[in-house]
mmCIF file of C-alpha atoms in Angstrom:
data_model
loop_
_atom_site.group_PDB
_atom_site.id
_atom_site.type_symbol
_atom_site.label_atom_id
_atom_site.label_comp_id
_atom_site.label_asym_id
_atom_site.label_seq_id
_atom_site.Cartn_x
_atom_site.Cartn_y
_atom_site.Cartn_z
ATOM 1 C CA MET U 1 -25.871 9.445 17.974
ATOM 2 C CA ILE U 2 -23.368 11.600 19.853
ATOM 3 C CA THR U 3 -20.895 9.893 22.193
ATOM 4 C CA GLU U 4 -17.588 10.603 23.882
ATOM 5 C CA GLY U 5 -14.597 10.619 21.564
ATOM 6 C CA ASN U 6 -13.059 7.484 23.093
ATOM 7 C CA ILE U 7 -16.062 5.298 22.169
ATOM 8 C CA SER U 8 -15.666 3.410 18.907
ATOM 9 C CA ASP U 9 -18.218 4.079 16.170
ATOM 10 C CA ILE U 10 -18.449 0.379 15.360
ATOM 11 C CA ARG U 11 -19.348 -0.375 18.985
ATOM 12 C CA ILE U 12 -22.315 1.984 18.786
ATOM 13 C CA ALA U 13 -23.343 0.508 15.433
ATOM 14 C CA LYS U 14 -23.412 -3.028 16.885
ATOM 15 C CA ASP U 15 -25.065 -2.117 20.188
ATOM 16 C CA LYS U 16 -27.571 0.551 19.147
ATOM 17 C CA LEU U 17 -28.407 -0.043 15.475
ATOM 18 C CA ASN U 18 -32.019 -1.162 15.130
ATOM 19 C CA ILE U 19 -31.735 -3.411 12.092
ATOM 20 C CA LYS U 20 -34.962 -3.587 10.113
ATOM 21 C CA PRO U 21 -35.768 -6.485 7.737
ATOM 22 C CA ASP U 22 -35.491 -5.937 3.987
ATOM 23 C CA SER U 23 -33.359 -2.810 4.396
ATOM 24 C CA ILE U 24 -29.999 -1.912 2.894
ATOM 25 C CA TYR U 25 -27.253 -0.584 5.181
ATOM 26 C CA CYS U 26 -24.420 1.209 3.428
ATOM 27 C CA PHE U 27 -21.263 2.136 5.338
ATOM 28 C CA ASP U 28 -17.560 2.803 4.931
ATOM 29 C CA ARG U 29 -14.899 0.122 5.415
ATOM 30 C CA ALA U 30 -14.070 1.676 8.795
ATOM 31 C CA TYR U 31 -17.230 -0.107 9.964
ATOM 32 C CA THR U 32 -15.974 -3.476 8.758
ATOM 33 C CA ASP U 33 -17.009 -5.951 11.440
ATOM 34 C CA LEU U 34 -17.997 -9.499 10.607
ATOM 35 C CA GLU U 35 -20.295 -9.698 13.619
ATOM 36 C CA LEU U 36 -22.180 -6.627 12.358
ATOM 37 C CA TRP U 37 -22.396 -8.186 8.894
ATOM 38 C CA SER U 38 -23.792 -11.379 10.409
ATOM 39 C CA ASN U 39 -26.362 -9.438 12.440
ATOM 40 C CA ILE U 40 -27.567 -7.623 9.331
ATOM 41 C CA ASP U 41 -27.723 -10.856 7.361
ATOM 42 C CA PHE U 42 -29.511 -12.682 10.196
ATOM 43 C CA SER U 43 -32.139 -9.901 10.264
ATOM 44 C CA LYS U 44 -32.876 -10.583 6.565
ATOM 45 C CA SER U 45 -31.356 -7.268 5.547
ATOM 46 C CA TYR U 46 -28.500 -6.285 3.251
ATOM 47 C CA PHE U 47 -25.251 -4.363 3.543
ATOM 48 C CA VAL U 48 -23.033 -2.591 1.020
ATOM 49 C CA THR U 49 -19.513 -1.601 2.027
ATOM 50 C CA LYS U 50 -16.007 -1.116 0.715
ATOM 51 C CA LEU U 51 -13.785 -4.176 0.970
ATOM 52 C CA LYS U 52 -11.026 -3.854 3.555
ATOM 53 C CA ASN U 53 -7.553 -4.602 2.218
ATOM 54 C CA ASN U 54 -6.619 -7.109 4.927
ATOM 55 C CA LEU U 55 -9.681 -9.324 4.404
ATOM 56 C CA LYS U 56 -8.611 -12.516 2.637
ATOM 57 C CA TYR U 57 -11.074 -14.256 0.364
ATOM 58 C CA THR U 58 -11.434 -16.898 -2.350
ATOM 59 C CA VAL U 59 -13.160 -16.162 -5.655
ATOM 60 C CA LEU U 60 -15.806 -18.827 -6.302
ATOM 61 C CA GLY U 61 -16.788 -17.597 -9.758
ATOM 62 C CA GLN U 62 -18.525 -14.891 -11.725
ATOM 63 C CA HIS U 63 -21.911 -13.662 -10.544
ATOM 64 C CA LEU U 64 -22.707 -11.938 -13.841
ATOM 65 C CA GLU U 65 -20.691 -12.133 -17.039
ATOM 66 C CA ALA U 66 -21.812 -8.963 -18.853
ATOM 67 C CA MET U 67 -19.779 -5.943 -17.719
ATOM 68 C CA LYS U 68 -20.894 -2.386 -18.521
ATOM 69 C CA ASP U 69 -21.447 1.058 -16.954
ATOM 70 C CA GLY U 70 -17.891 1.120 -15.590
ATOM 71 C CA ILE U 71 -18.271 -2.233 -13.798
ATOM 72 C CA LEU U 72 -15.006 -4.187 -14.065
ATOM 73 C CA SER U 73 -16.112 -7.413 -12.396
ATOM 74 C CA ASP U 74 -19.011 -8.949 -10.472
ATOM 75 C CA GLU U 75 -17.833 -12.035 -8.588
ATOM 76 C CA LYS U 76 -19.011 -14.449 -5.925
ATOM 77 C CA ILE U 77 -16.478 -14.764 -3.090
ATOM 78 C CA LYS U 78 -16.055 -16.489 0.247
ATOM 79 C CA LEU U 79 -14.104 -15.014 3.147
ATOM 80 C CA GLU U 80 -11.356 -17.125 4.682
ATOM 81 C CA ASN U 81 -12.423 -15.817 8.090
ATOM 82 C CA LYS U 82 -14.773 -18.274 9.827
ATOM 83 C CA LYS U 83 -16.697 -15.452 11.549
ATOM 84 C CA TYR U 84 -18.659 -14.949 8.332
ATOM 85 C CA GLU U 85 -19.159 -18.170 6.391
ATOM 86 C CA LYS U 86 -21.803 -17.175 3.846
ATOM 87 C CA ASN U 87 -20.942 -16.283 0.278
ATOM 88 C CA LEU U 88 -20.569 -12.630 -0.636
ATOM 89 C CA ARG U 89 -20.708 -10.640 -3.822
ATOM 90 C CA MET U 90 -17.713 -8.468 -4.752
ATOM 91 C CA ILE U 91 -18.129 -5.752 -7.365
ATOM 92 C CA ARG U 92 -15.157 -3.819 -8.734
ATOM 93 C CA PHE U 93 -15.667 -0.536 -10.565
ATOM 94 C CA LEU U 94 -13.556 2.369 -11.763
ATOM 95 C CA ASP U 95 -14.130 5.647 -9.965
ATOM 96 C CA GLU U 96 -13.673 8.196 -12.754
ATOM 97 C CA LYS U 97 -13.020 11.127 -10.412
ATOM 98 C CA SER U 98 -10.136 9.552 -8.507
ATOM 99 C CA ASP U 99 -9.151 7.088 -11.268
ATOM 100 C CA GLU U 100 -9.186 4.413 -8.555
ATOM 101 C CA VAL U 101 -10.483 0.857 -8.781
ATOM 102 C CA VAL U 102 -12.945 0.392 -5.903
ATOM 103 C CA SER U 103 -13.966 -3.013 -4.544
ATOM 104 C CA ILE U 104 -17.258 -3.232 -2.672
ATOM 105 C CA VAL U 105 -18.905 -6.256 -1.073
ATOM 106 C CA THR U 106 -22.539 -7.031 -0.400
ATOM 107 C CA ASN U 107 -24.761 -9.914 0.606
ATOM 108 C CA ASN U 108 -27.338 -8.791 -1.965
ATOM 109 C CA PHE U 109 -27.326 -11.003 -5.064
ATOM 110 C CA LYS U 110 -30.606 -9.672 -6.482
ATOM 111 C CA LEU U 111 -29.922 -6.061 -7.475
ATOM 112 C CA SER U 112 -27.853 -5.208 -10.523
ATOM 113 C CA ALA U 113 -24.174 -4.349 -10.106
ATOM 114 C CA LYS U 114 -24.891 -0.820 -11.349
ATOM 115 C CA THR U 115 -27.519 -0.313 -8.624
ATOM 116 C CA ILE U 116 -25.161 -1.619 -5.914
ATOM 117 C CA VAL U 117 -22.473 0.818 -7.079
ATOM 118 C CA GLN U 118 -24.970 3.701 -7.095
ATOM 119 C CA ILE U 119 -25.967 2.831 -3.519
ATOM 120 C CA TYR U 120 -22.335 2.969 -2.408
ATOM 121 C CA LYS U 121 -21.689 6.234 -4.259
ATOM 122 C CA THR U 122 -24.732 7.754 -2.554
ATOM 123 C CA ARG U 123 -22.976 7.181 0.782
ATOM 124 C CA TRP U 124 -20.294 9.635 -0.372
ATOM 125 C CA GLN U 125 -22.906 12.385 -0.143
ATOM 126 C CA ILE U 126 -22.666 12.101 3.659
ATOM 127 C CA GLU U 127 -18.953 12.960 3.573
ATOM 128 C CA ILE U 128 -19.603 15.762 1.091
ATOM 129 C CA PHE U 129 -22.273 17.136 3.437
ATOM 130 C CA PHE U 130 -19.942 17.141 6.448
ATOM 131 C CA ARG U 131 -17.183 18.734 4.362
ATOM 132 C CA TRP U 132 -19.704 21.393 3.325
ATOM 133 C CA ILE U 133 -20.528 22.028 6.996
ATOM 134 C CA LYS U 134 -16.848 22.526 7.846
ATOM 135 C CA GLN U 135 -16.237 24.839 4.885
ATOM 136 C CA ASN U 136 -19.405 26.949 5.003
ATOM 137 C CA LEU U 137 -20.835 27.061 8.513
ATOM 138 C CA GLN U 138 -17.565 28.261 10.050
ATOM 139 C CA ILE U 139 -18.069 26.433 13.351
ATOM 140 C CA LYS U 140 -14.557 26.624 14.775
ATOM 141 C CA THR U 141 -15.439 25.671 18.350
ATOM 142 C CA PHE U 142 -18.526 24.633 20.266
ATOM 143 C CA LEU U 143 -19.705 26.773 23.168
ATOM 144 C CA GLY U 144 -21.154 23.686 24.869
ATOM 145 C CA THR U 145 -20.528 19.942 24.613
ATOM 146 C CA SER U 146 -23.955 18.517 25.427
ATOM 147 C CA LYS U 147 -26.080 17.114 22.613
ATOM 148 C CA ASN U 148 -28.508 20.037 22.861
ATOM 149 C CA ALA U 149 -25.676 22.608 22.787
ATOM 150 C CA VAL U 150 -24.006 21.024 19.757
ATOM 151 C CA MET U 151 -27.249 20.642 17.798
ATOM 152 C CA SER U 152 -28.387 24.180 18.672
ATOM 153 C CA GLN U 153 -25.161 25.711 17.376
ATOM 154 C CA VAL U 154 -25.247 23.650 14.170
ATOM 155 C CA TRP U 155 -28.879 24.637 13.513
ATOM 156 C CA ILE U 156 -28.158 28.330 14.204
ATOM 157 C CA ALA U 157 -25.221 28.240 11.781
ATOM 158 C CA MET U 158 -27.341 26.528 9.126
ATOM 159 C CA ILE U 159 -30.190 29.036 9.573
ATOM 160 C CA TYR U 160 -27.688 31.879 9.190
ATOM 161 C CA TYR U 161 -26.326 30.305 5.990
ATOM 162 C CA LEU U 162 -29.840 29.787 4.587
ATOM 163 C CA LEU U 163 -30.748 33.418 5.331
ATOM 164 C CA LEU U 164 -27.662 34.573 3.444
ATOM 165 C CA THR U 165 -28.598 32.300 0.540
ATOM 166 C CA TYR U 166 -32.133 33.705 0.519
ATOM 167 C CA ILE U 167 -30.836 37.298 0.573
ATOM 168 C CA LYS U 168 -28.459 36.537 -2.306
ATOM 169 C CA TYR U 169 -31.272 34.918 -4.313
ATOM 170 C CA GLN U 170 -33.876 37.653 -3.708
ATOM 171 C CA SER U 171 -31.489 40.547 -4.328
ATOM 172 C CA LYS U 172 -29.732 38.835 -7.258
ATOM 173 C CA TYR U 173 -26.447 39.592 -5.503
ATOM 174 C CA GLU U 174 -23.633 38.827 -7.964
ATOM 175 C CA LYS U 175 -20.766 38.132 -5.571
ATOM 176 C CA SER U 176 -20.223 34.886 -3.662
ATOM 177 C CA LEU U 177 -21.808 33.892 -0.373
ATOM 178 C CA PHE U 178 -18.340 33.948 1.166
ATOM 179 C CA TYR U 179 -17.958 37.615 0.205
ATOM 180 C CA LEU U 180 -21.474 38.426 1.447
ATOM 181 C CA ARG U 181 -20.728 36.786 4.783
ATOM 182 C CA ARG U 182 -17.516 38.783 5.028
ATOM 183 C CA ILE U 183 -19.120 42.201 4.537
ATOM 184 C CA ILE U 184 -21.899 41.394 7.011
ATOM 185 C CA LYS U 185 -19.285 40.395 9.557
ATOM 186 C CA GLU U 186 -17.326 43.600 9.006
ATOM 187 C CA ALA U 187 -20.413 45.819 9.147
ATOM 188 C CA LEU U 188 -22.164 44.356 12.188
ATOM 189 C CA LEU U 189 -21.609 47.525 14.235
ATOM 190 C CA SER U 190 -22.423 49.939 11.400
ATOM 191 C CA ARG U 191 -25.825 51.527 10.838
ATOM 192 C CA LEU U 192 -26.554 50.480 7.292
ATOM 193 C CA THR U 193 -29.586 49.179 5.465
ATOM 194 C CA LEU U 194 -29.321 45.803 3.786
ATOM 195 C CA ILE U 195 -29.477 47.473 0.350
ATOM 196 C CA ASP U 196 -26.516 49.731 1.215
ATOM 197 C CA LEU U 197 -24.603 46.737 2.492
ATOM 198 C CA LEU U 198 -25.153 44.721 -0.670
ATOM 199 C CA SER U 199 -23.856 47.570 -2.828
ATOM 200 C CA ALA U 200 -20.809 48.259 -0.631
ATOM 201 C CA THR U 201 -17.478 48.598 -2.421
ATOM 202 C CA PRO U 202 -14.179 47.086 -1.169
ATOM 203 C CA ALA U 203 -13.108 50.567 -0.023
ATOM 204 C CA ARG U 204 -16.319 50.910 1.968
ATOM 205 C CA ILE U 205 -15.675 47.539 3.599
ATOM 206 C CA SER U 206 -12.227 48.724 4.651
ATOM 207 C CA ASP U 207 -13.938 51.739 6.204
ATOM 208 C CA PHE U 208 -16.117 49.341 8.221
ATOM 209 C CA LYS U 209 -12.975 47.803 9.695
ATOM 210 C CA ILE U 210 -11.583 51.203 10.765
ATOM 211 C CA LYS U 211 -14.839 52.187 12.472
ATOM 212 C CA GLU U 212 -15.060 48.853 14.235
ATOM 213 C CA PHE U 213 -11.482 49.239 15.490
ATOM 214 C CA GLN U 214 -12.231 52.731 16.777
ATOM 215 C CA LEU U 215 -15.428 51.591 18.487
ATOM 216 C CA VAL U 216 -13.679 48.754 20.299
ATOM 217 C CA PHE U 217 -10.677 50.704 21.552
ATOM 218 C CA TRP U 218 -11.976 54.250 22.157
#
């Protein structure tokens, strides 16, 4: 959902999220809201999220004793905040990439700790995807701000990237996609076949720049 920048994400999640029974909702700790947790629990669904540092809790005991697969602990806890009075499950694991101990909470006591951790790690793929968009699609500004304008520009950029990927795959082009995108950009106003463009040398690319400069200012 696309909203104005001054509207809180958590507000949209509480007002617009259509919670379906027997589903698992995984989100970042920025979405920590005990009312949202209660709504998910009331709908007979589950949530998995990172524990916020300022949430105080009491450890009631171990949920499972056997620790493996990087799981440091699997405990049953109870929040000291009265807005959510049910017991929760807190799982702590070591993230090998960042060497950070991560604490996640869930109202699901059925799945294994390893599965809960895998669910949370899968959420990271969303952030990786958006980082990929910023790095590869080169959308520096949007020409329009409506939902249709934003989505159209994102789709056009993705189609362009996929076409470049297809060209690189079919032609067995050895250089990177970044380099391929660069030479296409520099040679937009030059009459060249795609084969000539793919075999262009750095000196030839510099020649593209000179011709483009002359075309613009003559």
